[in-house]
Amino acid sequence: MSKPYDFLQELVGDLPEGAMPVVCGFKGDPKTVGGWNPVMVNGHWPKNLTPDMNLYIGVSSVSSLSDKGGYSASGFEALHFVMVDDIAQEELPLVPSWVVETSLNNYQNIYVLDEPLLDVVKARRLCNLLADIAGGDTNAKGPARWTRLPFGINGKPKYEVEGKAPKVKLSDGDSWIKYSVEEITEAFGIDLDQINAPTSNSESAQLSREKIDEMLGHVDPDMDYDSWKDVLMAVQAAGGTFEQAEAWSRKGSSYEESALTTSKWDSFSGDGGITARTLAMYASEGGWDGDIVEADLDAFEEGEESEEQKRPNIPVVVSEVNEKFALVSLQGRIRVMHEKLSVDGVPTQEFMTSADFGLLMCNEKSVIVGEKPVPLATYWMGSPQRRGYEGITFIPKGINAVGGDADNKNYFNTWAGFMTTPKKGDCSKYLAHLKDVICAGDQEHYEFVVSWMAELVQRPERKIGCALVMKGGKGSGKGTIVKPLAEALGRHYMYVSSMQALLGNFNSHLGEAVLVFADEALWGGDKKADGALKSLITEPKIVLEKKGIDKVLINSHHHIIMATNEDWVVPASKDERRYMVVECSDESKPREYFDALHEELENGGAEALMGVLANWEAPDWVDFYRPPVTEALLDQQTHTQSVQETWWEEVIDTRVIKEAGEHGFEYEEGDWVELGVIVDSMIHHGRKRGISVAALTRKTVGKFLTRKREKREIMKRRRTLEGKKVTEYKLGKH
């Protein structure tokens, strides 16, 4: 199917009388092009649309374009296919009819309907619900949505390969299966009743054009994106036009031509609790002192309530919603916060748009205002008694602190508190294991480690200044030591098993972590990771980065525990003070020993431990910024020396230059050694120690040897050997 017109015919099938598919094409970046200039296809492919363009087709056929020549739902005739954007085919519950690869690893998945959907409201609902539930690009909504045709290019500069725009093409394995609406909704878990439900009051006209203009006159268009979108949706729900919304938007100083398009306007859902009253709320905040009287809301249908269905007490309704929900400003975007318990029973928060909040509450009983039902979500959003915060903060509070709210009551503190309540009891087996096994019987080390844990529990908002490092063989119970602390901190505890997870670019999982347990997360000689790890241990702030979202600077309350059975754990410099390194006892404990220890923790021992830590007073000698210099720390310092330095010390000490396979040769005073042999020996030395050797080249090793030469510890010469120039060194003092 190589011809675009043949492809279109197969795609849209039978068209309603007077309906035509819509296509468009243009060169350049879709985000910056001035206009898309839709064309209704009538019997042949438009000659001005060529393969060197971005080529699109609309999901719906129309009988006419809008007054401005745009593709919108105003001329809707039938929905022929739906799209799921930015999702790989293998992640979908239903095999697509065809898949367009828009660029490398980016896809648009198309489901062709076996019969066109002729109802515009049902078409909008299907498109919007599919986008919300399937994931991917949730902006791919509305019955006037564009999808790429597999005959052009992708003109977005970020997808260029060697300066050329990639071709858009059909992916392998297209089935061309056509589906009914029922098959699509069932596969994606969409309630078919949501598609077929009677038209809601938010989907039909409510206010006069004059009333909408009056209200918009009191709403400042210079607002954050989500608030701007809410206003547009409210205008649409109230019966306003695209032209009204566009005229109001243009008054904003930051308005862009591409911000509001007819396709975006048509993508707005009639669900989510956004109604004319939402517009009234925004207008009131801008000084509008009017009201929406009963005559304005002629589209509201009176609810018929029996005597058993009493009208809810309005203040009580708001109070009940306030118990779980609040309106919060998040970096300039307004979100509804839902306080809930996770599946593990841990307090947590979810943040949703007002539209999602409306969907969540759509089955709740409406509030009766006068004689008219108002959706509970809408009523609560506009209530002056609604709970709200200027923002969120994260300030951990100690286990002995009273209350858990942030000092500034205008900000919501996301600190969930400790999950374990301190109680009197027995944790003697735990403490004995900590002292005798983890600290190998050293009283000083034991007191420091307990003081470290107590500081975490009593003052979690403070950084301790050093990380706790447990070095010991498998089965020594290092994880058992961390377990009660992890359970006490709940969602503020984070387990990682690699340095990438701990120090990688995308570190949003560390945002509200207070205790991070790095289990077998090996440093491996990465100099970049060295600085990042030390910053995480001591710096009061860190940069948090989520994929696709701008970086933010946050307060750091992180406390780090590391555990491993490897030789080289941390980058400990000569005067290192950031690590308390303990060498665990190598005495093997039987299974019965650990069974008894775990039984103690599960039967009051964890609560007893919290009681000990909550009341522990650190000895006067404890200084978290100057932990004890242990033998294990000295060992880490030795390992942290550069590969070149440790190789040099070994060679000078043994007078043996080892090569791969443990082979080596002794050198006598006055022997000359070729540079390549030295490089190979250093690489063998580094690999044996588990250190990265990527930086070991003839150039870098030569620089190291030059420094030794400056100290008169080495001599250098160049000569010709068998017709080749070689560089050789004589080791030792000269």
XYZ file of C-alpha atoms in Angstrom:
734
model
C 0.000 0.000 0.000
C 2.486 2.565 -1.255
C 0.163 5.367 -2.370
C -1.072 7.809 0.292
C -4.606 8.007 -1.126
C -4.998 4.207 -1.176
C -3.798 4.151 2.400
C -6.392 6.778 3.359
C -9.216 4.828 1.771
C -8.252 1.672 3.633
C -7.985 3.636 6.856
C -11.273 5.546 6.925
C -13.422 3.002 5.082
C -16.993 4.048 4.342
C -17.590 7.740 4.897
C -20.917 9.275 5.964
C -22.585 11.330 3.268
C -20.825 14.678 2.886
C -17.880 13.649 5.064
C -14.240 13.774 3.983
C -10.956 12.852 5.665
C -8.642 15.725 6.585
C -4.886 15.848 5.983
C -2.172 18.465 6.236
C 1.505 18.804 5.461
C 4.311 21.298 5.982
C 8.075 21.532 6.197
C 10.072 22.347 9.318
C 9.456 21.976 13.033
C 5.770 21.320 13.909
C 6.208 23.387 17.079
C 7.278 26.550 15.270
C 5.435 26.402 11.950
C 2.921 29.212 11.580
C -0.132 27.222 10.470
C -1.010 23.652 9.639
C -3.504 24.476 6.824
C -5.783 21.404 6.830
C -7.080 20.068 3.512
C -10.266 18.027 3.036
C -9.475 15.092 0.729
C -12.041 14.644 -2.019
C -11.218 11.850 -4.462
C -7.444 12.319 -4.803
C -4.316 13.058 -2.811
C -3.437 16.805 -2.667
C -0.522 17.418 -5.056
C 1.073 20.043 -2.807
C 1.667 17.481 -0.027
C 5.004 15.783 -0.713
C 7.189 13.171 1.064
C 9.669 15.819 2.289
C 6.980 17.218 4.615
C 5.488 16.380 7.981
C 2.289 14.609 6.858
C -0.736 14.172 9.128
C -4.271 12.792 8.997
C -7.114 13.591 11.357
C -8.730 10.758 13.314
C -12.203 12.024 12.318
C -13.814 12.954 9.043
C -15.593 16.304 8.765
C -18.154 17.979 6.564
C -16.478 21.377 6.881
C -13.526 23.171 8.416
C -13.920 25.841 11.095
C -14.566 29.503 10.296
C -10.797 30.071 10.381
C -10.080 27.076 8.172
C -8.994 24.870 11.049
C -9.610 21.206 11.778
C -12.016 21.034 14.713
C -14.941 19.091 16.075
C -17.323 21.788 14.835
C -17.586 19.986 11.493
C -17.381 16.481 12.963
C -19.037 13.664 11.036
C -17.408 10.417 12.229
C -14.510 9.030 14.256
C -12.666 6.401 12.182
C -9.727 5.424 14.380
C -8.162 6.213 17.757
C -4.530 6.609 18.752
C -2.272 5.758 21.695
C 0.859 7.896 21.489
C 4.397 7.329 22.847
C 3.878 3.715 23.999
C 5.752 0.673 22.676
C 3.481 -1.952 21.079
C 4.518 -4.700 23.513
C 3.217 -2.617 26.426
C -0.320 -2.471 25.026
C -3.126 -4.917 25.917
C -4.452 -4.968 22.345
C -2.554 -5.452 19.077
C -2.746 -2.155 17.101
C -4.199 -2.064 13.609
C -1.037 -0.331 12.512
C 1.961 1.303 14.154
C 3.773 4.371 12.860
C 7.412 4.768 13.859
C 7.676 8.557 14.001
C 11.385 8.527 14.948
C 13.811 6.107 16.558
C 11.928 4.251 19.348
C 8.909 6.603 19.172
C 5.573 5.213 18.051
C 1.935 6.078 17.378
C -0.380 3.087 17.771
C -3.591 3.186 15.740
C -6.796 1.223 16.347
C -9.134 1.348 13.348
C -12.867 1.121 14.145
C -14.880 -1.511 12.309
C -17.740 0.995 12.150
C -17.296 4.783 12.342
C -18.513 6.411 15.575
C -21.003 9.102 14.567
C -21.715 10.744 17.950
C -19.206 13.547 18.672
C -19.680 13.388 22.454
C -19.062 9.635 22.523
C -16.097 10.095 20.187
C -14.565 12.692 22.509
C -15.113 10.461 25.530
C -13.501 7.460 23.837
C -10.442 9.437 22.706
C -9.940 11.108 26.071
C -10.488 8.052 28.252
C -8.154 5.989 26.076
C -5.412 8.622 26.383
C -5.851 8.851 30.166
C -5.865 5.104 30.799
C -3.314 3.916 28.222
C -0.683 6.434 29.312
C 1.954 7.791 26.972
C 1.161 11.259 25.634
C -2.006 12.240 27.508
C -2.355 15.306 25.271
C -3.370 12.971 22.420
C -7.045 13.664 23.010
C -10.188 14.793 21.279
C -11.974 13.828 18.049
C -9.947 16.418 16.110
C -6.575 14.856 16.878
C -3.825 14.557 14.272
C -1.676 11.471 13.735
C 1.317 11.136 11.438
C 1.082 9.440 8.054
C 3.845 6.951 7.143
C 4.851 8.783 3.969
C 6.688 11.884 5.192
C 9.407 12.962 7.617
C 9.594 14.061 11.269
C 10.745 17.658 11.186
C 11.417 18.067 14.909
C 15.113 19.037 15.190
C 15.701 16.872 18.271
C 15.086 13.726 16.208
C 17.543 14.546 13.422
C 20.144 11.896 12.592
C 23.385 13.294 11.168
C 21.567 16.510 10.331
C 18.720 14.797 8.466
C 15.086 14.448 9.493
C 14.077 10.790 9.984
C 11.487 9.230 7.696
C 8.153 8.319 9.237
C 7.311 4.731 8.395
C 5.053 1.829 9.215
C 6.497 -0.432 11.863
C 6.817 -4.166 11.251
C 3.945 -6.446 12.115
C 0.958 -4.205 11.404
C -2.176 -6.328 11.661
C -4.761 -4.066 9.986
C -7.320 -5.645 12.305
C -10.383 -3.464 12.801
C -11.993 -3.271 16.228
C -15.366 -2.408 17.682
C -15.655 0.212 20.414
C -16.604 -2.600 22.789
C -13.405 -4.549 22.033
C -11.213 -1.496 22.589
C -12.857 -0.453 25.852
C -12.779 -3.994 27.231
C -9.084 -4.450 26.412
C -8.071 -1.155 28.046
C -10.389 -1.500 31.048
C -12.669 1.408 30.101
C -16.228 1.274 31.382
C -18.413 1.291 28.273
C -21.120 3.079 30.268
C -18.780 6.082 30.468
C -18.859 6.252 26.677
C -22.605 5.755 26.299
C -23.787 7.821 29.298
C -26.284 10.634 28.648
C -24.721 13.996 27.858
C -23.710 15.664 31.136
C -24.426 19.267 32.055
C -20.746 20.068 31.560
C -21.055 18.880 27.948
C -23.978 21.177 27.092
C -24.468 24.943 26.989
C -25.090 26.751 30.279
C -24.267 30.466 30.103
C -24.864 33.239 27.632
C -21.966 34.605 25.578
C -22.323 37.950 27.353
C -22.125 36.341 30.803
C -18.966 34.418 29.836
C -17.304 37.583 28.460
C -18.237 39.425 31.656
C -16.606 36.752 33.821
C -13.498 36.424 31.634
C -12.981 40.158 32.000
C -12.092 39.529 35.651
C -9.683 36.638 35.024
C -6.013 37.479 34.435
C -4.740 35.291 31.547
C -1.154 35.506 32.876
C -1.382 32.368 35.004
C 0.287 28.966 35.159
C -0.519 26.471 32.397
C -2.843 24.208 34.390
C -4.935 27.112 35.720
C -5.111 28.546 32.183
C -6.291 25.156 30.924
C -8.907 24.932 33.702
C -10.321 28.308 32.646
C -10.500 27.208 29.008
C -12.256 23.994 29.982
C -14.670 25.982 32.138
C -15.432 28.318 29.218
C -16.145 25.311 27.022
C -18.264 23.621 29.698
C -20.255 26.834 30.119
C -21.070 26.899 26.411
C -18.408 29.386 25.340
C -16.741 29.340 21.942
C -13.181 28.770 20.805
C -13.063 32.384 19.606
C -13.947 33.653 23.102
C -11.271 31.498 24.698
C -8.673 32.550 22.134
C -9.483 36.262 22.485
C -9.102 36.052 26.276
C -5.845 34.069 26.002
C -4.311 36.615 23.616
C -4.511 39.268 26.340
C -1.821 37.413 28.277
C 1.751 38.685 27.915
C 3.151 35.156 27.519
C 0.589 33.895 24.996
C 2.027 31.927 22.072
C 0.281 31.255 18.774
C 0.742 27.515 19.190
C -0.600 27.442 22.756
C -4.292 27.203 21.908
C -5.345 25.365 18.782
C -8.702 24.069 17.709
C -7.460 20.512 18.228
C -6.451 21.330 21.811
C -9.847 22.989 22.360
C -11.633 19.908 21.052
C -9.482 17.628 23.193
C -10.911 19.057 26.410
C -12.991 16.493 28.238
C -16.443 17.242 29.548
C -15.568 15.290 32.675
C -13.548 16.134 35.750
C -15.797 18.545 37.634
C -14.839 21.569 35.481
C -18.061 23.531 34.927
C -19.392 27.073 34.693
C -18.957 27.366 38.454
C -15.218 26.835 37.986
C -15.160 29.909 35.758
C -17.154 31.786 38.384
C -14.582 30.822 41.021
C -11.685 32.238 38.981
C -13.684 35.380 38.155
C -14.523 35.930 41.834
C -10.818 35.764 42.700
C -10.322 38.584 40.189
C -12.941 40.826 41.777
C -16.112 39.725 39.970
C -18.975 40.176 42.409
C -21.670 38.618 40.251
C -23.278 35.230 40.634
C -24.580 32.406 38.486
C -28.306 32.541 39.053
C -30.727 29.725 38.353
C -31.704 31.184 34.987
C -28.094 31.008 33.820
C -27.910 27.271 34.418
C -30.766 26.090 32.264
C -28.836 22.968 31.331
C -28.771 21.605 34.894
C -31.277 18.846 35.384
C -33.060 18.719 38.696
C -32.238 15.631 40.686
C -35.138 13.613 41.989
C -34.437 12.631 45.594
C -36.529 10.365 47.750
C -37.155 10.990 51.429
C -34.378 8.505 52.201
C -31.891 10.546 50.170
C -31.459 13.549 52.413
C -29.572 16.548 51.116
C -26.099 16.614 52.644
C -25.195 19.308 55.125
C -22.942 21.562 53.035
C -20.384 22.531 55.739
C -20.120 18.875 56.716
C -19.531 17.902 53.075
C -16.621 20.342 52.766
C -15.206 19.186 56.092
C -15.353 15.542 54.999
C -13.543 16.259 51.737
C -10.983 18.353 53.637
C -10.031 15.296 55.676
C -8.437 13.676 52.635
C -7.990 16.437 50.072
C -6.421 19.879 49.839
C -5.568 22.329 47.069
C -1.811 22.882 46.790
C 0.453 25.047 44.661
C 3.334 23.010 43.196
C 5.933 25.179 41.469
C 3.256 27.445 40.035
C 0.817 24.654 39.163
C -2.355 24.049 41.130
C -2.941 20.443 42.159
C -5.371 18.572 44.382
C -3.497 16.633 47.054
C -4.964 13.310 48.171
C -3.765 12.053 51.549
C -4.034 8.274 51.697
C -2.399 5.112 52.959
C -0.190 3.027 50.687
C -0.741 -0.719 50.311
C 1.737 -1.107 53.181
C -0.294 1.188 55.423
C 2.196 4.059 55.136
C 0.808 7.633 54.895
C 1.485 9.098 51.473
C 0.208 11.786 49.117
C -0.900 11.798 45.496
C -1.206 14.962 43.432
C -3.740 15.240 40.633
C -5.177 17.850 38.311
C -8.591 19.291 39.017
C -9.938 17.275 36.076
C -8.638 14.027 37.560
C -10.074 15.036 40.926
C -13.445 15.523 39.273
C -13.253 12.030 37.767
C -12.325 10.571 41.135
C -15.311 12.237 42.778
C -17.833 11.857 39.956
C -19.737 9.078 41.741
C -20.088 11.100 44.928
C -23.421 12.669 45.750
C -23.971 16.161 44.331
C -24.481 19.158 46.578
C -27.830 20.912 46.159
C -27.464 24.668 45.744
C -30.906 26.243 45.629
C -32.699 23.579 43.643
C -29.803 22.611 41.424
C -27.272 19.753 41.883
C -23.622 20.803 41.790
C -20.889 18.140 41.519
C -19.170 17.712 44.854
C -15.720 18.302 43.339
C -16.844 21.585 41.802
C -18.537 22.745 44.990
C -15.540 21.912 47.157
C -13.110 23.629 44.763
C -15.102 26.854 45.043
C -15.758 26.720 48.780
C -14.004 29.322 50.979
C -13.761 26.578 53.632
C -11.744 24.343 51.303
C -8.391 23.236 52.759
C -5.427 24.654 50.879
C -1.696 25.294 51.085
C 0.709 27.674 49.385
C 3.030 24.745 48.750
C 4.609 21.640 50.203
C 7.764 21.160 52.226
C 9.671 18.257 53.683
C 10.945 18.731 57.241
C 11.600 15.518 59.172
C 10.854 15.625 62.891
C 12.564 13.618 65.613
C 10.852 10.702 67.310
C 10.528 12.777 70.497
C 9.116 15.835 68.692
C 5.541 16.931 69.349
C 3.437 17.043 66.154
C 4.620 16.608 62.612
C 3.548 19.752 60.747
C 5.965 22.179 59.205
C 6.724 25.326 61.168
C 4.982 27.358 58.440
C 1.320 26.328 58.582
C 0.779 27.618 55.032
C 2.896 24.748 53.721
C 2.030 21.078 53.936
C 4.785 18.939 55.432
C 5.061 15.608 53.624
C 7.028 14.051 56.497
C 5.034 10.928 57.419
C 6.613 10.447 60.840
C 8.042 7.297 62.353
C 6.093 4.101 61.813
C 7.423 2.452 65.002
C 6.407 3.698 68.449
C 9.119 3.547 71.145
C 8.212 1.163 73.960
C 9.892 -0.546 76.851
C 11.014 -4.052 76.012
C 13.920 -6.291 75.167
C 16.327 -5.681 72.267
C 19.390 -7.187 73.937
C 20.038 -9.686 71.139
C 20.044 -6.886 68.558
C 22.441 -4.735 70.589
C 24.701 -7.723 71.263
C 24.798 -8.515 67.549
C 25.633 -4.890 66.794
C 28.506 -4.877 69.268
C 29.966 -8.383 68.949
C 29.482 -9.049 65.232
C 29.115 -5.731 63.386
C 31.659 -3.885 65.551
C 33.713 -7.048 66.225
C 33.540 -6.467 69.986
C 35.061 -2.961 69.932
C 33.286 -0.869 72.621
C 34.300 2.480 71.145
C 33.053 1.553 67.699
C 29.813 0.236 69.200
C 29.141 3.456 71.125
C 29.779 5.552 68.039
C 27.450 3.452 65.849
C 24.628 3.514 68.433
C 25.117 7.287 68.780
C 24.895 7.581 64.975
C 21.596 5.670 64.954
C 20.252 7.710 67.872
C 21.088 10.955 66.078
C 19.131 9.702 63.055
C 16.092 8.922 65.207
C 16.221 11.983 67.474
C 17.152 14.616 64.870
C 16.476 13.249 61.353
C 16.375 16.775 59.928
C 20.128 17.133 60.563
C 22.843 15.606 58.426
C 25.211 13.574 60.569
C 28.322 14.369 58.544
C 29.583 10.835 58.063
C 28.283 7.629 56.524
C 28.190 4.330 58.391
C 30.030 1.615 56.433
C 29.775 -2.069 57.404
C 32.367 -4.295 55.763
C 31.989 -8.022 56.291
C 31.275 -11.370 54.732
C 27.918 -12.627 53.546
C 25.692 -13.871 56.327
C 27.110 -11.519 58.950
C 23.715 -9.875 59.498
C 24.479 -6.412 58.151
C 20.992 -6.092 56.648
C 19.431 -7.197 59.945
C 20.964 -4.133 61.614
C 19.258 -1.839 59.103
C 15.855 -3.577 59.108
C 14.253 -1.968 62.230
C 15.447 1.484 61.133
C 13.975 0.923 57.662
C 10.617 -0.177 59.088
C 10.524 2.809 61.431
C 11.123 5.293 58.610
C 8.646 3.701 56.178
C 8.544 5.555 52.867
C 11.425 7.766 53.985
C 13.769 4.773 53.719
C 15.432 3.933 50.410
C 17.272 0.743 49.444
C 19.739 0.857 46.537
C 22.019 -1.827 45.176
C 24.162 0.192 42.788
C 26.062 3.468 42.763
C 24.072 4.462 39.672
C 20.840 4.302 41.687
C 22.453 6.305 44.470
C 24.350 8.909 42.458
C 22.892 8.775 38.921
C 21.390 11.741 37.076
C 17.738 10.866 37.632
C 17.518 10.785 41.424
C 13.919 11.764 42.218
C 13.576 8.623 44.365
C 15.900 10.308 46.873
C 13.614 13.334 47.267
C 12.065 12.388 50.613
C 14.545 9.737 51.726
C 16.054 10.176 55.181
C 17.890 6.858 55.409
C 19.537 5.333 52.326
C 20.932 1.809 52.570
C 23.465 1.123 49.813
C 23.776 -2.666 49.861
C 26.708 -3.955 47.814
C 26.744 -0.666 45.887
C 30.404 -0.644 44.858
C 32.225 2.620 44.220
C 34.731 1.084 41.803
C 37.129 4.014 41.509
C 34.799 6.442 39.708
C 36.199 9.919 40.464
C 32.948 11.616 39.456
C 31.018 9.426 41.883
C 33.546 10.310 44.597
C 32.428 13.945 44.736
C 28.734 13.107 44.382
C 28.868 10.597 47.242
C 30.667 12.997 49.558
C 28.146 15.750 48.739
C 25.242 13.431 49.539
C 26.811 12.692 52.930
C 27.635 16.251 54.011
C 26.058 18.956 51.836
C 22.852 20.611 53.154
C 21.266 20.729 49.688
C 21.290 18.515 46.606
C 20.020 18.869 43.046
C 16.979 16.688 42.348
C 16.271 15.704 38.753
C 13.239 13.922 37.323
C 13.265 12.678 33.744
C 11.833 15.347 31.492
C 11.444 17.874 34.332
C 13.694 20.780 35.289
C 16.234 20.243 38.051
C 15.385 21.646 41.492
C 17.510 22.350 44.564
C 16.155 20.689 47.714
C 17.174 20.390 51.349
C 19.078 17.171 51.957
C 18.286 15.134 55.065
C 20.041 11.998 53.834
C 21.776 9.568 56.174
C 23.827 6.883 54.432
C 24.537 3.312 55.527
C 26.676 1.150 53.254
C 27.340 -2.583 53.457
C 29.506 -4.912 51.398
C 31.788 -7.913 51.490
C 34.140 -6.436 48.877
C 37.588 -5.060 49.666
C 37.119 -1.550 48.270
C 33.909 0.116 49.414
C 34.377 3.898 49.565
C 36.780 6.545 48.216
C 38.580 7.276 51.497
C 41.312 9.877 51.101
C 44.356 10.164 53.361
C 42.678 12.490 55.898
C 39.165 11.079 55.377
C 36.471 12.051 57.916
C 33.277 11.201 56.041
C 33.165 7.466 56.747
C 32.849 5.391 59.908
C 34.084 2.036 58.580
C 33.683 -1.051 60.772
C 35.055 -4.495 59.961
C 32.533 -7.151 60.967
C 33.570 -10.261 62.835
C 34.235 -13.236 60.578
C 32.797 -15.637 63.140
C 30.022 -17.635 61.500
C 26.710 -17.696 63.370
C 24.272 -20.628 63.116
C 20.776 -20.230 61.714
C 19.280 -20.580 65.210
C 21.174 -17.442 66.236
C 19.519 -15.334 63.539
C 16.108 -16.962 64.071
C 16.206 -15.827 67.699
C 17.372 -12.339 66.688
C 14.560 -11.939 64.144
C 11.991 -13.275 66.601
C 13.074 -10.644 69.120
C 12.671 -7.834 66.582
C 9.244 -9.082 65.483
C 7.951 -9.367 69.049
C 8.603 -5.962 70.546
C 12.339 -5.712 69.929
C 11.981 -3.078 67.198
C 9.856 -0.882 69.482
C 12.332 -1.436 72.333
C 15.224 -0.426 70.075
C 13.411 2.805 69.175
C 13.019 3.426 72.910
C 16.762 2.941 73.454
C 17.671 5.235 70.556
C 15.102 7.879 71.532
C 16.697 8.203 74.980
C 20.355 7.563 74.134
C 22.867 10.243 75.093
C 26.040 10.147 73.050
C 29.311 10.043 75.035
C 31.173 13.362 75.141
C 33.962 12.074 72.919
C 31.637 11.325 69.982
C 32.125 13.792 67.111
C 30.226 12.841 63.966
C 32.550 15.006 61.881
C 35.609 13.146 63.213
C 34.691 9.452 63.427
C 37.217 6.974 64.830
C 40.083 6.098 62.501
C 39.533 2.352 62.290
C 41.750 -0.286 60.736
C 39.015 -0.805 58.161
C 39.154 2.904 57.255
C 42.928 2.758 56.837
C 42.418 -0.214 54.538
C 39.978 1.848 52.444
C 42.522 4.666 52.246
C 45.083 2.226 50.880
C 42.626 0.986 48.270
C 41.766 4.555 47.272
C 45.304 5.334 46.153
C 45.598 5.616 42.375
C 46.340 2.520 40.326
C 49.677 4.040 39.331
C 50.710 4.732 42.941
C 49.770 1.290 44.263
C 51.493 -0.346 41.283
C 54.592 1.721 41.973
C 54.675 0.786 45.664
C 54.214 -2.897 44.842
C 56.961 -2.900 42.221
C 59.453 -1.008 44.396
C 58.676 -3.335 47.320
C 58.798 -6.669 45.441
C 61.051 -5.723 42.497
C 58.698 -7.775 40.343
C 56.749 -6.402 37.377
C 53.664 -8.605 37.036
C 51.802 -9.103 33.806
C 48.540 -10.809 32.780
C 48.174 -14.355 34.074
C 50.177 -13.577 37.221
C 53.423 -13.960 35.251
C 56.147 -11.495 36.058
C 59.825 -10.837 35.925
C 62.290 -9.475 38.411
C 64.311 -6.501 37.402
C 67.807 -5.686 38.514
C 69.155 -2.271 39.328
C 69.947 -0.654 36.018
C 67.447 -2.651 33.915
C 65.454 -0.691 31.328
C 61.711 -1.478 30.955
C 59.717 -0.581 27.843
C 56.702 1.760 28.367
C 54.225 -0.707 26.844
C 55.237 -3.366 29.364
C 54.626 -0.912 32.220
C 51.172 0.026 30.865
C 50.158 -3.643 30.512
C 51.399 -4.362 34.036
C 49.406 -1.451 35.486
C 46.241 -2.608 33.690
C 46.701 -6.111 35.097
C 47.278 -4.606 38.553
C 44.112 -2.460 38.371
C 41.859 -5.243 37.111
C 43.063 -7.537 39.861
C 41.972 -4.915 42.404
C 38.607 -4.281 40.704
C 39.532 -0.724 39.715
C 38.561 0.964 36.456
C 41.545 0.969 34.080
C 39.906 2.937 31.268
C 42.203 5.919 31.918
C 45.428 3.891 31.678
C 46.995 4.777 28.337
C 50.576 5.324 27.184
C 49.963 9.053 27.538
C 48.568 9.027 31.108
C 51.122 6.486 32.334
C 53.862 8.542 30.690
C 52.742 11.623 32.633
C 52.831 9.634 35.890
C 56.355 8.415 35.153
C 57.419 11.967 34.278
C 56.428 13.076 37.794
C 58.553 10.251 39.209
C 61.391 11.377 36.973
C 61.149 14.902 38.388
C 61.655 13.388 41.839
C 64.720 11.551 40.520
C 63.004 8.206 41.158
C 63.258 7.082 37.559
C 65.255 7.589 34.368
C 63.980 7.762 30.799
C 65.488 7.127 27.398
C 64.383 6.752 23.779
C 66.127 4.433 21.354
C 65.601 2.518 18.142
C 65.084 -1.197 18.543
C 64.713 -3.443 15.508
C 63.834 -0.440 13.417
C 61.218 0.914 15.831
C 61.479 3.815 18.258
C 60.786 2.744 21.848
C 60.561 4.565 25.179
C 62.146 2.867 28.188
C 62.431 3.613 31.897
C 64.926 2.623 34.579
C 63.149 2.285 37.957
C 64.509 3.260 41.373
C 66.409 6.239 42.857
C 68.958 7.883 40.592
